[in-house]
Each structure stands twice: as C-alpha cells, then as structure tokens.
mmCIF file of C-alpha atoms in Angstrom:
data_model
loop_
_atom_site.group_PDB
_atom_site.id
_atom_site.type_symbol
_atom_site.label_atom_id
_atom_site.label_comp_id
_atom_site.label_asym_id
_atom_site.label_seq_id
_atom_site.Cartn_x
_atom_site.Cartn_y
_atom_site.Cartn_z
ATOM 1 C CA MET A 1 220.892 115.794 152.754
ATOM 2 C CA VAL A 2 218.749 117.675 155.374
ATOM 3 C CA ARG A 3 218.861 121.391 154.881
ATOM 4 C CA SER A 4 217.868 124.180 157.314
ATOM 5 C CA MET A 5 215.000 126.408 156.166
ATOM 6 C CA SER A 6 217.390 129.336 155.822
ATOM 7 C CA ASP A 7 219.495 127.329 153.408
ATOM 8 C CA VAL A 8 216.466 126.422 151.444
ATOM 9 C CA VAL A 9 215.390 130.102 151.216
ATOM 10 C CA GLU A 10 218.859 131.181 149.983
ATOM 11 C CA LYS A 11 218.931 128.356 147.377
ATOM 12 C CA TYR A 12 215.561 129.471 146.212
ATOM 13 C CA PHE A 13 216.518 133.043 145.933
ATOM 14 C CA GLU A 14 219.566 131.972 143.920
ATOM 15 C CA ARG A 15 217.187 130.024 141.603
ATOM 16 C CA ILE A 16 214.969 132.895 140.890
ATOM 17 C CA GLY A 17 217.702 135.503 140.875
ATOM 18 C CA TRP A 18 216.410 137.459 143.797
ATOM 19 C CA GLU A 19 219.030 139.753 145.458
ATOM 20 C CA GLY A 20 216.655 142.068 147.305
ATOM 21 C CA GLU A 21 215.571 142.265 150.946
ATOM 22 C CA ARG A 22 214.695 139.222 153.084
ATOM 23 C CA ARG A 23 211.856 140.700 155.103
ATOM 24 C CA ALA A 24 208.049 140.601 155.309
ATOM 25 C CA ASP A 25 206.838 143.650 153.564
ATOM 26 C CA VAL A 26 204.982 144.472 150.420
ATOM 27 C CA ALA A 27 208.076 145.350 148.285
ATOM 28 C CA THR A 28 209.670 141.965 149.080
ATOM 29 C CA LEU A 29 206.417 140.133 148.457
ATOM 30 C CA LYS A 30 205.994 141.761 145.079
ATOM 31 C CA GLY A 31 209.584 141.396 144.029
ATOM 32 C CA VAL A 32 209.932 137.795 144.971
ATOM 33 C CA HIS A 33 206.640 136.910 143.352
ATOM 34 C CA LEU A 34 207.544 138.563 140.034
ATOM 35 C CA ALA A 35 211.055 136.879 140.138
ATOM 36 C CA HIS A 36 209.562 133.465 140.674
ATOM 37 C CA THR A 37 207.099 133.784 137.795
ATOM 38 C CA ARG A 38 209.988 134.726 135.432
ATOM 39 C CA ALA A 39 212.339 132.061 136.626
ATOM 40 C CA ILE A 40 210.511 128.842 137.144
ATOM 41 C CA PRO A 41 208.371 127.580 134.296
ATOM 42 C CA PHE A 42 204.905 126.061 134.563
ATOM 43 C CA GLU A 43 204.940 122.430 133.305
ATOM 44 C CA ASN A 44 203.052 119.196 133.496
ATOM 45 C CA LEU A 45 205.656 116.600 132.444
ATOM 46 C CA ASP A 46 204.945 114.375 135.536
ATOM 47 C CA ALA A 47 201.225 114.485 135.086
ATOM 48 C CA LEU A 48 201.583 113.723 131.301
ATOM 49 C CA ARG A 49 203.093 110.355 132.469
ATOM 50 C CA ARG A 50 200.245 109.888 134.973
ATOM 51 C CA ARG A 51 202.546 110.509 137.937
ATOM 52 C CA ALA A 52 201.417 112.640 140.821
ATOM 53 C CA PRO A 53 204.297 115.012 141.677
ATOM 54 C CA SER A 54 205.295 115.002 145.359
ATOM 55 C CA LEU A 55 204.290 118.026 147.376
ATOM 56 C CA ASP A 56 206.772 117.157 150.207
ATOM 57 C CA PRO A 57 208.976 120.131 150.770
ATOM 58 C CA VAL A 58 212.199 118.150 150.295
ATOM 59 C CA ASP A 59 210.974 116.956 146.946
ATOM 60 C CA LEU A 60 209.708 120.344 145.843
ATOM 61 C CA VAL A 61 213.180 121.886 146.486
ATOM 62 C CA ALA A 62 214.921 119.030 144.725
ATOM 63 C CA LYS A 63 212.733 119.396 141.640
ATOM 64 C CA LEU A 64 212.066 123.169 141.208
ATOM 65 C CA VAL A 65 215.223 124.406 142.775
ATOM 66 C CA ASP A 66 218.056 121.942 142.414
ATOM 67 C CA SER A 67 216.943 120.210 139.177
ATOM 68 C CA ARG A 68 215.727 123.506 137.643
ATOM 69 C CA ARG A 69 212.536 121.917 136.565
ATOM 70 C CA GLY A 70 209.173 123.526 136.630
ATOM 71 C CA GLY A 71 205.804 122.321 138.045
ATOM 72 C CA TYR A 72 202.152 123.109 138.202
ATOM 73 C CA CYS A 73 200.225 125.097 140.682
ATOM 74 C CA TYR A 74 200.365 122.855 143.711
ATOM 75 C CA GLU A 75 204.165 122.649 143.430
ATOM 76 C CA HIS A 76 204.728 126.304 142.665
ATOM 77 C CA ASN A 77 202.436 127.677 145.414
ATOM 78 C CA SER A 78 203.461 125.134 148.011
ATOM 79 C CA LEU A 79 207.068 126.055 147.572
ATOM 80 C CA PHE A 80 206.310 129.792 147.443
ATOM 81 C CA SER A 81 204.228 129.510 150.623
ATOM 82 C CA LEU A 82 207.041 127.791 152.445
ATOM 83 C CA VAL A 83 209.499 130.641 151.617
ATOM 84 C CA LEU A 84 206.941 133.295 152.469
ATOM 85 C CA GLU A 85 206.327 131.757 155.940
ATOM 86 C CA ALA A 86 210.061 131.583 156.547
ATOM 87 C CA LEU A 87 210.270 135.277 155.854
ATOM 88 C CA GLY A 88 207.473 136.060 158.339
ATOM 89 C CA PHE A 89 204.361 136.441 156.186
ATOM 90 C CA GLY A 90 201.108 134.734 157.106
ATOM 91 C CA VAL A 91 199.838 132.376 154.421
ATOM 92 C CA THR A 92 196.358 130.834 153.872
ATOM 93 C CA ARG A 93 196.203 128.264 151.125
ATOM 94 C CA LEU A 94 193.011 128.551 148.912
ATOM 95 C CA THR A 95 191.345 126.419 146.218
ATOM 96 C CA ALA A 96 189.805 128.052 143.201
ATOM 97 C CA ARG A 97 187.640 127.086 140.105
ATOM 98 C CA VAL A 98 189.381 127.788 136.884
ATOM 99 C CA VAL A 99 186.764 129.530 134.807
ATOM 100 C CA VAL A 100 188.567 130.618 131.697
ATOM 101 C CA GLY A 101 186.235 129.826 128.804
ATOM 102 C CA ALA A 102 183.459 128.494 131.210
ATOM 103 C CA ASP A 103 179.823 129.640 130.919
ATOM 104 C CA ARG A 104 179.162 129.120 134.635
ATOM 105 C CA ILE A 105 181.396 129.193 137.602
ATOM 106 C CA GLU A 106 179.776 126.109 139.152
ATOM 107 C CA SER A 107 180.531 124.136 136.019
ATOM 108 C CA ARG A 108 184.219 123.744 137.052
ATOM 109 C CA PRO A 109 185.568 121.957 140.041
ATOM 110 C CA ARG A 110 188.019 123.407 142.616
ATOM 111 C CA THR A 111 191.332 122.244 141.042
ATOM 112 C CA HIS A 112 193.587 125.322 141.473
ATOM 113 C CA MET A 113 195.708 126.434 144.368
ATOM 114 C CA ALA A 114 196.133 130.101 145.199
ATOM 115 C CA LEU A 115 197.441 131.846 148.243
ATOM 116 C CA LEU A 116 196.073 134.613 150.583
ATOM 117 C CA VAL A 117 199.055 136.496 152.172
ATOM 118 C CA GLU A 118 199.044 138.566 155.287
ATOM 119 C CA VAL A 119 201.732 141.274 155.340
ATOM 120 C CA PRO A 120 202.632 142.550 158.811
ATOM 121 C CA GLY A 121 201.516 146.069 159.259
ATOM 122 C CA GLU A 122 199.220 146.118 156.197
ATOM 123 C CA PRO A 123 195.396 146.658 156.727
ATOM 124 C CA GLY A 124 194.414 143.698 154.428
ATOM 125 C CA PRO A 125 195.716 140.556 152.663
ATOM 126 C CA TYR A 126 196.953 140.150 149.206
ATOM 127 C CA LEU A 127 196.123 137.487 146.629
ATOM 128 C CA ALA A 128 199.257 135.800 145.499
ATOM 129 C CA ASP A 129 199.678 133.069 142.875
ATOM 130 C CA VAL A 130 202.905 131.995 141.078
ATOM 131 C CA GLY A 131 201.355 128.820 139.746
ATOM 132 C CA PHE A 132 198.609 129.682 137.345
ATOM 133 C CA GLY A 133 199.673 128.494 133.882
ATOM 134 C CA ALA A 134 197.863 130.960 131.785
ATOM 135 C CA LEU A 135 198.241 134.185 129.895
ATOM 136 C CA GLY A 136 196.025 135.887 132.504
ATOM 137 C CA SER A 137 198.233 134.851 135.545
ATOM 138 C CA LEU A 138 199.349 137.280 138.242
ATOM 139 C CA LEU A 139 202.800 138.620 137.818
ATOM 140 C CA GLU A 140 202.666 140.368 141.227
ATOM 141 C CA PRO A 141 200.289 139.892 144.160
ATOM 142 C CA VAL A 142 197.238 142.185 144.334
ATOM 143 C CA PRO A 143 195.380 143.493 147.494
ATOM 144 C CA LEU A 144 192.172 141.647 148.210
ATOM 145 C CA VAL A 145 189.986 144.641 147.293
ATOM 146 C CA ALA A 146 186.937 144.344 144.916
ATOM 147 C CA ASP A 147 186.226 146.504 141.859
ATOM 148 C CA THR A 148 189.711 148.086 141.646
ATOM 149 C CA GLU A 149 192.096 147.714 138.744
ATOM 150 C CA PHE A 150 195.697 146.837 139.572
ATOM 151 C CA ARG A 151 198.731 146.907 137.342
ATOM 152 C CA ASP A 152 201.127 144.135 138.189
ATOM 153 C CA ALA A 153 204.266 144.509 136.128
ATOM 154 C CA GLU A 154 202.938 144.786 132.446
ATOM 155 C CA ARG A 155 199.584 143.074 133.223
ATOM 156 C CA ARG A 156 196.248 144.429 134.388
ATOM 157 C CA HIS A 157 194.085 142.605 136.899
ATOM 158 C CA ARG A 158 191.038 143.240 139.147
ATOM 159 C CA LEU A 159 189.011 141.303 141.717
ATOM 160 C CA VAL A 160 185.176 141.295 141.560
ATOM 161 C CA HIS A 161 182.525 139.478 143.504
ATOM 162 C CA ALA A 162 180.691 136.661 141.710
ATOM 163 C CA PRO A 163 177.087 137.628 141.099
ATOM 164 C CA GLU A 164 174.187 135.301 142.488
ATOM 165 C CA HIS A 165 176.735 132.924 144.264
ATOM 166 C CA ARG A 166 175.065 130.346 146.475
ATOM 167 C CA GLY A 167 176.726 129.539 149.784
ATOM 168 C CA PRO A 168 177.676 131.203 152.989
ATOM 169 C CA SER A 169 181.146 132.424 151.797
ATOM 170 C CA GLN A 170 181.706 135.320 149.469
ATOM 171 C CA MET A 171 182.981 134.178 145.994
ATOM 172 C CA TRP A 172 185.676 136.253 144.551
ATOM 173 C CA VAL A 173 186.704 136.225 140.848
ATOM 174 C CA LEU A 174 190.081 137.175 139.516
ATOM 175 C CA GLU A 175 189.825 138.901 136.087
ATOM 176 C CA ALA A 176 192.683 139.853 133.642
ATOM 177 C CA TYR A 177 192.614 142.407 130.978
ATOM 178 C CA ALA A 178 193.126 140.758 127.539
ATOM 179 C CA PRO A 179 194.333 143.381 124.990
ATOM 180 C CA GLU A 180 194.253 140.827 122.164
ATOM 181 C CA LYS A 181 190.499 140.122 122.494
ATOM 182 C CA GLY A 182 188.225 142.428 120.432
ATOM 183 C CA GLY A 183 190.188 145.568 121.183
ATOM 184 C CA GLY A 184 190.619 144.625 124.804
ATOM 185 C CA GLN A 185 188.326 143.168 127.449
ATOM 186 C CA TRP A 186 188.178 141.677 130.982
ATOM 187 C CA GLU A 187 188.246 137.889 131.289
ATOM 188 C CA ALA A 188 187.517 135.825 134.328
ATOM 189 C CA GLN A 189 190.465 133.615 135.302
ATOM 190 C CA TYR A 190 189.403 131.765 138.394
ATOM 191 C CA ALA A 191 186.948 132.006 141.344
ATOM 192 C CA PHE A 192 187.594 131.305 144.979
ATOM 193 C CA THR A 193 186.371 131.723 148.485
ATOM 194 C CA LEU A 194 188.525 132.493 151.494
ATOM 195 C CA GLU A 195 188.265 129.375 153.645
ATOM 196 C CA PRO A 196 191.557 127.637 154.299
ATOM 197 C CA PHE A 197 192.555 124.296 152.736
ATOM 198 C CA GLU A 198 195.266 122.105 154.174
ATOM 199 C CA LYS A 199 197.993 119.767 152.804
ATOM 200 C CA PRO A 200 195.807 116.639 152.844
ATOM 201 C CA ASP A 201 193.218 118.396 150.763
ATOM 202 C CA PHE A 202 195.810 119.354 148.139
ATOM 203 C CA GLU A 203 197.341 115.808 148.252
ATOM 204 C CA VAL A 204 193.913 114.524 147.103
ATOM 205 C CA ILE A 205 193.440 117.186 144.414
ATOM 206 C CA ASN A 206 196.992 116.853 143.156
ATOM 207 C CA TRP A 207 196.553 112.996 142.785
ATOM 208 C CA HIS A 208 193.285 113.438 140.890
ATOM 209 C CA ILE A 209 194.618 116.083 138.368
ATOM 210 C CA ALA A 210 197.800 114.152 137.753
ATOM 211 C CA THR A 211 196.359 110.654 137.189
ATOM 212 C CA ASN A 212 192.704 110.975 136.000
ATOM 213 C CA PRO A 213 192.565 110.139 132.350
ATOM 214 C CA ARG A 214 190.001 113.007 131.868
ATOM 215 C CA SER A 215 192.224 115.689 133.392
ATOM 216 C CA PRO A 216 193.651 118.083 130.725
ATOM 217 C CA PHE A 217 197.123 117.690 132.200
ATOM 218 C CA THR A 218 197.231 113.937 131.525
ATOM 219 C CA GLN A 219 196.222 114.354 127.890
ATOM 220 C CA ARG A 220 198.717 116.814 126.350
ATOM 221 C CA LEU A 221 201.884 118.739 127.044
ATOM 222 C CA PHE A 222 201.341 122.123 128.696
ATOM 223 C CA VAL A 223 204.357 124.325 129.550
ATOM 224 C CA GLN A 224 204.466 128.100 130.009
ATOM 225 C CA ARG A 225 207.097 130.723 130.872
ATOM 226 C CA VAL A 226 206.882 134.467 131.530
ATOM 227 C CA ALA A 227 209.582 137.016 130.401
ATOM 228 C CA PRO A 228 209.534 140.764 130.562
ATOM 229 C CA GLY A 229 206.940 141.827 127.902
ATOM 230 C CA ARG A 230 206.393 138.271 126.620
ATOM 231 C CA HIS A 231 204.557 135.051 127.495
ATOM 232 C CA PHE A 232 205.610 131.676 125.968
ATOM 233 C CA VAL A 233 203.307 128.673 126.066
ATOM 234 C CA LEU A 234 203.532 125.221 124.509
ATOM 235 C CA VAL A 235 200.191 123.266 124.341
ATOM 236 C CA GLY A 236 200.569 119.921 122.524
ATOM 237 C CA ARG A 237 202.336 120.727 119.364
ATOM 238 C CA VAL A 238 201.654 124.422 119.221
ATOM 239 C CA PHE A 239 204.226 126.878 120.561
ATOM 240 C CA THR A 240 202.861 130.432 121.077
ATOM 241 C CA GLU A 241 204.563 133.677 121.964
ATOM 242 C CA THR A 242 202.349 136.571 123.121
ATOM 243 C CA LYS A 243 203.671 140.121 123.626
ATOM 244 C CA ALA A 244 202.366 142.526 126.240
ATOM 245 C CA ASP A 245 200.531 144.465 123.403
ATOM 246 C CA GLY A 246 198.637 141.412 122.385
ATOM 247 C CA THR A 247 200.833 140.465 119.346
ATOM 248 C CA VAL A 248 200.745 136.629 118.772
ATOM 249 C CA ARG A 249 203.278 134.484 117.005
ATOM 250 C CA GLN A 250 202.682 130.712 116.612
ATOM 251 C CA ARG A 251 204.349 127.641 115.084
ATOM 252 C CA GLU A 252 203.619 123.944 115.161
ATOM 253 C CA LEU A 253 206.209 121.430 116.289
ATOM 254 C CA THR A 254 206.692 118.329 114.124
ATOM 255 C CA ASP A 255 208.427 115.660 116.216
ATOM 256 C CA GLU A 256 209.760 114.716 119.556
ATOM 257 C CA ALA A 257 213.236 115.983 118.975
ATOM 258 C CA GLN A 258 211.950 119.416 118.138
ATOM 259 C CA ALA A 259 209.795 119.359 121.223
ATOM 260 C CA ARG A 260 212.735 118.592 123.413
ATOM 261 C CA ARG A 261 214.757 121.412 121.832
ATOM 262 C CA VAL A 262 211.948 123.947 122.422
ATOM 263 C CA LEU A 263 211.625 122.814 126.096
ATOM 264 C CA GLU A 264 215.338 123.334 126.659
ATOM 265 C CA ASP A 265 215.938 126.410 124.544
ATOM 266 C CA GLU A 266 212.642 128.350 125.386
ATOM 267 C CA PHE A 267 211.738 126.981 128.858
ATOM 268 C CA GLY A 268 215.061 125.894 130.292
ATOM 269 C CA ILE A 269 213.631 122.276 130.864
ATOM 270 C CA VAL A 270 215.403 119.045 130.142
ATOM 271 C CA ALA A 271 212.631 116.493 129.732
ATOM 272 C CA PRO A 272 212.902 113.147 131.547
ATOM 273 C CA GLU A 273 214.376 110.271 129.475
ATOM 274 C CA GLY A 274 211.698 108.087 128.018
ATOM 275 C CA ALA A 275 209.024 110.604 128.284
ATOM 276 C CA THR A 276 206.632 110.940 125.279
ATOM 277 C CA LEU A 277 205.869 114.628 124.754
ATOM 278 C CA LEU A 278 203.742 114.685 121.627
ATOM 279 C CA PRO A 279 200.659 112.611 120.753
#
C-alpha cells in the first residue's frame, strides 16, 4: 500500500510513543530523538544471516514501524532523516569511523552513519544519531560545538577535534563519559568529517557490512535497547544490563530458545523463523 509521508510520520510517532509537537525546532528534535532511541532497538538479525537490509523507505517503514523490528545504523538513521525532513529540518548524512577500542582513528573504515541536522532559526547544526548500537550512543542530539560538555538525558557527551588529522576537512570526534571506567573517563566513540554522503554510498557500505564474513555483524548476534536509566545489550550469548551509575549485571544464555525469549522479553523483537541466533 502506498502511503503519504504524513501517514508515515504519524505511524512512526505512534511507534515511538511521541505525542509532542510536529514542528522543526530544537525541543521537537530532542524529544523525537530520545523517544526513538528508547522505542526501536538496535539489532543485526538480517546481517547475521548475511542479508543486507533494504534502505528503501517503504521497506524501512515496514520493518521498523509496522513489524516492530529493530535495525542497525543505516536503517535507524535513514528512517529518522526521512521524518526530520518531512518536519522541515535540513539533514546531511555523514559517515564515521567507529573508534571504540581503537588505538588510531585511521585504523577503522567509515562504516557508521550519523546525521548533521539544521534547525530553522538556530545558529549552528546539531549532531544527531539514533543508530549507534553502543553504551556511549547519543540519547539526544548535541550542538556541533567543540570542547563543550553536553548532558543528553542521563548521559554526558562532548565533541573534540581529532589531533594531527591529515586531510582538507576537519575531523570531529564524539566522546562519551564512562562512569564505570576507572572512576570515570572520556572515551572516543566515532570520528567524522562534515562532507555529505548520499544514498548510493550507504547502499555500498550497507551491503559490505551485512555480507562480508569479516564484518562483526555477520559473526555474532548484537542487540541493544535503551530505557530510562538503563542500557541492555546482547552480544553473542552474553546479556548485559548497565545502569546510569555504571552498575553492571551480566548473564550468559545457554540455548536458542532462551535467546529467543530474551529477544522478545527484553528487546521486543520476534526473531525470524529459521534464524540461528547463537554459535
């Protein structure tokens, strides 16, 4: 069934539980961003089966909205950007190098999708990202301003410039404050420049990440969900709950049936029939 964009937006808002304004301002941007991160989980069930998920708008709505599934960054941020543009925001799609745990920024390829959002009447853009499947992900967008700490919901983030970056474009790094690490410390999440990338670029990256046998998303299950004050993640057999104060609780899953129950009970996802979830 062909839908109007206004119908898609309303169905999307119903999916994320947003009952606020439908206008292009900072309050709406922050509110919708937070509602999305808490309602739609991050998951790689398609890539785990070596299937590249479709980024076509019709398919994104069918999967993330109608079927109440989740997805990974290209799906989340593609859907989010469509809604933002329908509301009147300006959106530039960016690529980023995920640098969590990396010793050098240049050691990681550009495999993540993030968004630069222009808000009418505001002096500068915001970094928005509803598809980063990590504990250090943004809960709300932050202004593109260097060396300033921002509190987005119960998390803390800042943007810094990458030192000694080679190239004509300034490299930005998103950092998250990790209270559970050695009494608290800042950790780099991903690095990006501001040149725009288009749909064909993401089609290629999406196919690579979902089908390459060396991709982490084709090797083991990865699911995450955000709730007020808590973050849930399932990596392979290990289910972890992390609270906002850094308290961590873990347990290991034993079989496929238990994995399917955790997906449904903790993440709201019904796994496709025939999918193998655990190694």
